[in-house]
Amino acid sequence: MKKVLVLGAGTMGSGIAQVVAQAGFSVVLCDVEDRFVQRGVFLIEKNLARQVEKGKITAADKEAILGRIKTTTNMADGADVDLVIEAVIENLELKTNVFRELDRTIRKEAILASNTSALSISALAAATSRPEKVIGMHFFNPAPVMQLVEVVKGSATSEETFATIKAMVEKLGKTAVAVNEAPGFIVNRMLVPMINEAAYILMEGVASAEDIDTAMKLGANHPIGPLALADMIGIDVCLAVMETLYAEFSDAKYRPCPLLRKLVRAGYLGRKTGKGFYTY
Ligand SMILES: CC(=O)CC(=O)SCCNC(=O)CCNC(=O)[C@H](O)C(C)(C)COP(=O)(O)OP(=O)(O)OC[C@H]1O[C@@H](n2cnc3c(N)ncnc32)[C@H](O)[C@@H]1OP(=O)(O)O
Ligand SMILES: NC(=O)C1=CN([C@@H]2O[C@H](COP(=O)(O)OP(=O)(O)OC[C@H]3O[C@@H](n4cnc5c(N)ncnc54)[C@H](O)[C@@H]3O)[C@@H](O)[C@H]2O)C=CC1
């Protein structure tokens, strides 16, 4: 494993590209428009500059890490990679099309991994001619900080692919947990319904956003409250996860809170748009 294509340079793609380049691998970072790629690189530069200020890495390390990241808007520039980590928006139709295109474009030996939050790896695999090489590689936000990667096996994922990705996660300095595909995997099946319930508590007027978050910080020792976390994740991503859980399990306990839908329709997606439950 030497070279990795990270597809999507948003919140997660940029963080994942940083982690992979920081571990010494060459990265091709691709998004649909150059301004999105440049925004991703800007975030990486900012994070690395903070590490230099704190004395965790040297200025030379920063330059070397940035030097390992090539940017592009053409997926074919990553045709010779060993691994693809897909981090485009959480939409099954879009991701399925992306996997079909990746399968056509990227060399046959490469593993195709998805950072999806909740969608079916088997469905993505079925869009390719190499389902045994398709796997979930689910990082957590912020990717440079969070220790966990859920490694998700779809119906056709081979043991060889799983072992390669588990070893890769360790090379990235992270901890892998093995998951047999199921909607929302482990963390999001519990975490996002908690966020959804916090949105209901707010919508029902039970408490203010600030008090809901203070309650979970001081009453349950969470590092940040659920609504601040939703703003960090992206309210669109939270809603997409709830929609998947609700549709896949056909169980009313996963009903998405209408307030999430209202915020998403207004474009109040959280930190990435400057406004969500809070204003930034
Ligand atoms: C939706 C999905 O599919 C899955 C998901 O990701 S669900 C979301 C999972 N993530 C969480 O639950 C995060 C919960 N929150 C936290 O753990 C913490 O609030 C946090 C780590 C994000 C920030 O920690 P904090 O103590 O509140 O703030 P702060 O002191 O500023 O940051 C701690 C460290 O993280 C770094 N950091 C914070 N935000 C960062 C970011 N966006 N990118 C990179 N580094 C970041 C800081 O630089 C700091 O680093 P040092 O320890 O080297 O100084
Ligand atoms: N935000 C979070 O906390 C987490 C999100 N995820 C998952 O990671 C994926 C990405 O999420 P975010 O980074 O939050 O989204 P985002 O909205 O910040 O970024 C998505 C990026 O993908 C790009 N994109 C769209 N179509 C593309 C294509 N065909 N080719 C290349 N790039 C394309 C967009 O232009 C955008 O820059 C989603 O599947 C999400 O569920 C996983 C873990 C945590």
Coordinates of C-alpha atoms and ligand atoms in Angstrom, one line a residue:
M1 CA 0.0 0.0 0.0
K2 CA 1.7 3.2 -1.2
K3 CA -0.8 5.5 -2.9
V4 CA -4.4 6.4 -1.9
L5 CA -7.1 8.3 -3.8
V6 CA -9.4 10.3 -1.5
L7 CA -12.6 11.2 -3.3
G8 CA -14.5 14.2 -1.9
A9 CA -12.5 17.0 -0.2
G10 CA -15.2 18.1 2.3
T11 CA -15.3 17.8 6.1
M12 CA -14.2 14.1 6.1
G13 CA -12.2 13.8 2.8
S14 CA -9.9 16.6 3.8
G15 CA -9.3 15.1 7.3
I16 CA -8.8 11.6 5.9
A17 CA -6.3 13.0 3.3
Q18 CA -4.4 14.6 6.1
V19 CA -4.2 11.4 8.2
V20 CA -3.1 9.3 5.2
A21 CA -0.4 11.8 4.1
Q22 CA 0.7 12.3 7.7
A23 CA 1.3 8.5 7.9
G24 CA 3.7 8.8 4.9
F25 CA 1.4 7.7 2.0
S26 CA 1.0 9.6 -1.3
V27 CA -2.5 11.0 -1.6
V28 CA -4.5 12.1 -4.6
L29 CA -7.3 14.4 -3.3
C30 CA -10.2 14.7 -5.8
D31 CA -13.5 16.7 -5.8
V32 CA -15.8 17.9 -8.5
E33 CA -14.7 21.5 -8.6
D34 CA -11.2 23.0 -7.9
R35 CA -12.6 25.4 -5.3
F36 CA -13.8 22.4 -3.2
V37 CA -10.3 20.8 -3.5
Q38 CA -8.6 24.1 -2.5
R39 CA -10.9 24.5 0.5
G40 CA -10.0 21.0 1.6
V41 CA -6.3 21.7 1.3
F42 CA -6.8 25.0 3.2
L43 CA -8.3 23.0 6.1
I44 CA -5.3 20.6 6.0
E45 CA -2.8 23.5 6.0
K46 CA -4.6 25.1 8.9
N47 CA -4.5 21.9 11.0
L48 CA -0.9 21.3 10.2
A49 CA 0.0 24.9 11.1
R50 CA -1.6 24.4 14.5
Q51 CA 0.5 21.2 15.0
V52 CA 3.6 23.2 14.1
E53 CA 2.7 26.0 16.6
K54 CA 2.2 23.4 19.3
G55 CA 5.6 21.8 18.5
K56 CA 4.0 18.5 17.6
I57 CA 5.6 18.5 14.1
T58 CA 8.2 20.7 12.5
A59 CA 7.7 23.2 9.6
A60 CA 9.6 20.8 7.4
D61 CA 7.3 18.0 8.3
K62 CA 4.3 20.2 7.4
E63 CA 5.8 20.9 3.9
A64 CA 6.6 17.2 3.4
I65 CA 3.1 16.2 4.3
L66 CA 1.5 18.8 2.0
G67 CA 4.0 17.7 -0.7
R68 CA 2.6 14.2 -0.6
I69 CA -0.9 15.5 -1.4
K70 CA -1.7 16.0 -5.1
T71 CA -5.0 17.7 -6.0
T72 CA -7.3 17.1 -9.0
T73 CA -10.8 17.2 -10.3
N74 CA -10.3 14.2 -12.5
M75 CA -10.7 10.8 -10.8
A76 CA -8.5 9.3 -13.6
D77 CA -5.5 11.0 -12.1
G78 CA -5.7 8.4 -9.3
A79 CA -6.0 5.4 -11.7
D80 CA -2.8 3.8 -10.4
V81 CA -3.6 3.9 -6.7
D82 CA -3.7 0.9 -4.3
L83 CA -6.7 2.2 -2.3
V84 CA -9.6 4.5 -2.9
I85 CA -11.3 6.1 0.1
E86 CA -14.6 7.5 -1.1
A87 CA -16.0 10.4 1.0
V88 CA -18.6 12.1 -1.2
I89 CA -22.0 13.2 0.1
E90 CA -24.2 10.6 1.9
N91 CA -26.5 9.7 -1.0
L92 CA -26.8 6.1 -2.2
E93 CA -27.6 6.9 -5.8
L94 CA -24.6 9.3 -6.1
K95 CA -22.3 6.9 -4.3
T96 CA -23.4 4.0 -6.5
N97 CA -22.7 6.0 -9.6
V98 CA -19.3 7.0 -8.2
F99 CA -18.4 3.3 -7.4
R100 CA -19.4 2.3 -11.0
E101 CA -17.1 5.0 -12.3
L102 CA -14.3 4.1 -9.9
D103 CA -14.5 0.5 -11.0
R104 CA -14.1 1.6 -14.7
T105 CA -11.3 4.0 -13.9
I106 CA -9.1 2.7 -11.1
R107 CA -6.8 -0.3 -11.7
K108 CA -8.4 -3.7 -11.0
E109 CA -6.1 -4.6 -8.1
A110 CA -7.1 -1.6 -6.0
I111 CA -9.4 -1.8 -3.0
L112 CA -12.4 0.5 -3.1
A113 CA -13.4 1.7 0.4
S114 CA -16.3 3.9 1.4
N115 CA -16.4 6.3 4.4
T116 CA -20.3 6.1 4.3
S117 CA -21.9 6.8 7.7
A118 CA -24.7 4.3 7.3
L119 CA -25.3 3.0 3.7
S120 CA -25.0 -0.5 2.4
I121 CA -21.5 -1.6 1.4
S122 CA -23.0 -4.6 -0.5
A123 CA -25.1 -2.1 -2.6
L124 CA -21.9 -0.2 -3.5
A125 CA -20.0 -3.4 -4.2
A126 CA -22.8 -4.6 -6.5
A127 CA -22.1 -1.6 -8.8
T128 CA -18.6 -2.9 -9.4
S129 CA -16.9 -5.9 -11.0
R130 CA -14.8 -6.4 -7.9
P131 CA -17.3 -6.8 -5.0
E132 CA -14.7 -8.8 -3.0
K133 CA -12.5 -5.6 -3.0
V134 CA -15.2 -3.2 -1.7
I135 CA -15.3 -2.4 2.0
G136 CA -16.4 0.2 4.5
M137 CA -13.6 2.3 6.1
H138 CA -15.6 4.6 8.4
F139 CA -13.6 7.4 10.0
F140 CA -14.9 9.7 12.7
N141 CA -15.0 13.5 12.8
P142 CA -12.6 15.2 13.2
A143 CA -10.6 12.5 11.4
P144 CA -7.2 13.6 12.5
V145 CA -8.2 13.4 16.2
M146 CA -10.7 10.5 16.5
Q147 CA -9.0 7.1 17.2
L148 CA -11.7 4.8 15.7
V149 CA -12.2 3.4 12.2
E150 CA -15.1 1.0 11.7
V151 CA -14.0 -1.6 9.1
V152 CA -17.3 -2.8 7.5
K153 CA -17.6 -6.1 5.7
G154 CA -20.3 -6.3 3.0
S155 CA -21.8 -9.6 1.8
A156 CA -18.9 -10.1 -0.7
T157 CA -15.9 -8.5 1.0
S158 CA -13.0 -11.0 1.1
E159 CA -11.0 -11.8 4.2
E160 CA -7.9 -10.7 2.3
T161 CA -9.5 -7.2 1.7
F162 CA -10.5 -7.0 5.4
A163 CA -7.0 -8.0 6.6
T164 CA -5.4 -5.4 4.3
I165 CA -7.6 -2.6 5.4
K166 CA -7.3 -3.5 9.1
A167 CA -3.5 -3.4 8.7
M168 CA -3.8 0.0 6.9
V169 CA -5.9 1.4 9.7
E170 CA -3.1 0.4 12.1
K171 CA -0.5 2.1 9.9
L172 CA -2.6 5.2 10.1
G173 CA -2.2 5.1 13.9
K174 CA -5.9 4.3 14.4
T175 CA -7.8 1.4 16.0
A176 CA -10.1 -0.8 13.9
V177 CA -13.2 -2.5 14.9
A178 CA -14.8 -5.2 12.7
V179 CA -18.4 -4.7 11.7
N180 CA -20.6 -7.0 9.6
E181 CA -22.7 -4.7 7.5
A182 CA -25.8 -3.3 9.1
P183 CA -27.5 0.1 8.8
G184 CA -25.5 2.7 10.8
F185 CA -22.9 0.1 11.7
I186 CA -22.1 0.4 15.5
V187 CA -21.5 4.0 16.4
N188 CA -24.0 5.9 14.3
R189 CA -26.8 3.4 15.1
M190 CA -26.6 4.7 18.7
L191 CA -25.1 8.2 18.3
V192 CA -27.3 9.7 15.6
P193 CA -30.6 8.6 17.3
M194 CA -29.3 10.4 20.4
I195 CA -28.8 13.6 18.3
N196 CA -32.2 13.1 16.8
E197 CA -33.8 12.8 20.2
A198 CA -32.0 16.0 21.3
A199 CA -33.6 17.8 18.3
Y200 CA -37.0 16.5 19.4
I201 CA -36.3 17.8 22.9
L202 CA -35.5 21.2 21.4
M203 CA -38.5 21.2 19.0
E204 CA -40.9 20.3 21.8
G205 CA -39.6 23.3 23.9
V206 CA -38.5 21.1 26.7
A207 CA -35.2 23.0 27.0
S208 CA -33.0 25.4 25.1
A209 CA -30.1 24.2 22.8
E210 CA -27.6 25.5 25.3
D211 CA -29.2 23.7 28.2
I212 CA -29.6 20.4 26.3
D213 CA -25.9 20.5 25.5
T214 CA -24.9 21.5 29.0
A215 CA -27.1 18.7 30.4
M216 CA -25.3 16.0 28.3
K217 CA -21.8 17.5 28.9
L218 CA -22.2 17.7 32.7
G219 CA -24.7 14.9 33.2
A220 CA -23.2 12.3 30.9
N221 CA -19.6 13.6 30.6
H222 CA -19.8 13.9 26.8
P223 CA -17.0 16.1 25.4
I224 CA -19.5 18.3 23.5
G225 CA -23.4 18.4 23.6
P226 CA -25.4 16.5 21.0
L227 CA -26.6 19.7 19.1
A228 CA -23.1 21.1 18.9
L229 CA -22.0 17.7 17.7
A230 CA -24.7 17.7 15.0
D231 CA -23.4 21.1 13.8
M232 CA -19.9 19.6 13.7
I233 CA -21.0 16.5 11.8
G234 CA -23.4 18.4 9.5
I235 CA -27.1 18.3 10.0
D236 CA -27.6 17.0 6.4
V237 CA -25.4 14.0 7.3
C238 CA -27.4 13.4 10.6
L239 CA -30.6 13.5 8.7
A240 CA -29.3 11.1 6.0
V241 CA -28.3 8.6 8.7
M242 CA -31.7 8.8 10.3
E243 CA -33.4 8.3 6.9
T244 CA -31.3 5.2 6.3
L245 CA -32.0 3.7 9.7
Y246 CA -35.7 4.5 9.3
A247 CA -36.0 3.0 5.8
E248 CA -33.8 0.0 6.4
F249 CA -35.3 -1.2 9.7
S250 CA -38.9 0.0 8.9
D251 CA -39.0 0.9 12.6
A252 CA -40.7 4.0 13.9
K253 CA -38.1 4.4 16.7
Y254 CA -35.8 5.8 14.0
R255 CA -38.2 8.5 12.8
P256 CA -36.2 11.6 11.7
C257 CA -37.0 14.7 13.7
P258 CA -38.9 17.2 11.5
L259 CA -36.6 20.0 12.9
L260 CA -33.6 18.3 11.2
R261 CA -35.5 18.4 7.9
K262 CA -36.5 22.0 8.4
L263 CA -32.9 23.1 9.1
V264 CA -31.5 21.2 6.1
R265 CA -34.1 22.7 3.8
A266 CA -33.1 26.1 5.0
G267 CA -29.4 25.4 4.3
Y268 CA -28.6 25.5 8.0
L269 CA -26.3 22.5 7.9
G270 CA -24.1 23.4 10.9
R271 CA -20.5 24.6 11.0
K272 CA -19.8 24.1 7.3
T273 CA -22.5 26.7 6.4
G274 CA -22.0 29.0 9.4
K275 CA -25.3 28.2 10.9
G276 CA -27.1 25.2 12.3
F277 CA -28.4 24.8 15.8
Y278 CA -25.9 27.5 16.6
T279 CA -24.4 30.4 14.6
Y280 CA -20.7 30.4 13.9
Ligands
LIG1 C1 -21.4 11.0 11.4 C2 -20.5 9.9 11.3 O1 -20.6 9.1 10.4 C3 -19.6 9.5 12.4 C4 -19.0 10.6 13.3 O2 -18.0 11.2 13.0 S1 -19.9 11.0 14.6 C5 -18.9 12.2 15.4 C6 -17.8 11.6 16.3 N1 -17.1 12.6 16.9 C7 -17.3 13.0 18.2 O3 -18.2 12.5 18.8 C8 -16.5 14.2 18.7 C9 -16.9 14.6 20.0 N2 -16.1 15.8 20.4 C10 -14.8 15.7 20.8 O4 -14.3 14.6 21.0 C11 -14.1 16.9 21.1 O5 -15.1 18.0 21.3 C12 -13.1 17.4 20.0 C13 -12.0 16.3 19.9 C14 -13.8 17.5 18.7 C15 -12.5 18.7 20.4 O6 -11.9 18.6 21.6 P1 -12.0 19.8 22.7 O7 -11.2 19.4 23.8 O8 -13.4 20.2 22.9 O9 -11.4 21.0 21.9 P2 -9.9 21.4 21.6 O10 -9.1 21.4 22.9 O11 -9.9 22.6 20.8 O12 -9.4 20.2 20.7 C16 -8.7 19.0 21.2 C17 -7.7 18.6 20.1 O13 -8.4 18.3 18.9 C18 -7.9 19.1 17.8 N3 -9.0 19.4 17.0 C19 -10.2 19.9 17.3 N4 -11.0 20.1 16.2 C20 -10.3 19.7 15.2 C21 -10.5 19.6 13.8 N5 -11.7 19.9 13.2 N6 -9.6 19.1 13.0 C22 -8.4 18.7 13.5 N7 -8.1 18.8 14.8 C23 -9.0 19.2 15.6 C24 -7.3 20.3 18.5 O14 -6.3 20.9 17.7 C25 -6.7 19.7 19.8 O15 -5.5 19.1 19.5 P3 -4.3 19.0 20.6 O16 -4.8 18.0 21.6 O17 -3.2 18.5 19.8 O18 -4.1 20.3 21.2
LIG2 N1 -19.4 14.7 8.7 C1 -19.2 13.7 9.5 O1 -19.1 13.9 10.7 C2 -18.9 12.4 8.9 C3 -19.3 12.1 7.6 N2 -19.1 10.8 7.1 C4 -19.5 10.5 5.8 O2 -18.5 10.9 4.9 C5 -19.0 11.3 3.6 C6 -18.7 12.7 3.3 O3 -19.2 13.5 4.3 P1 -18.7 15.0 4.6 O4 -17.3 15.1 4.4 O5 -19.3 15.4 5.9 O6 -19.5 15.8 3.5 P2 -19.2 17.3 2.9 O7 -20.5 17.7 2.3 O8 -18.4 18.1 3.8 O9 -18.2 16.9 1.6 C7 -18.6 16.1 0.5 C8 -17.8 16.5 -0.6 O10 -18.0 15.5 -1.7 C9 -17.9 16.2 -2.9 N3 -18.5 15.5 -4.0 C10 -19.8 15.3 -4.3 N4 -19.9 14.5 -5.4 C11 -18.6 14.1 -5.8 C12 -18.1 13.3 -6.8 N5 -18.8 12.7 -7.7 N6 -16.7 13.2 -6.9 C13 -15.9 13.8 -6.0 N7 -16.4 14.6 -5.0 C14 -17.7 14.7 -4.9 C15 -18.6 17.5 -2.6 O11 -18.3 18.6 -3.6 C16 -18.1 17.9 -1.2 O12 -16.9 18.6 -1.2 C17 -20.5 11.0 3.7 O13 -20.8 9.7 3.3 C18 -20.8 11.1 5.2 O14 -21.9 10.4 5.6 C19 -18.5 9.8 7.9 C20 -18.0 10.1 9.1 C21 -18.3 11.4 9.8

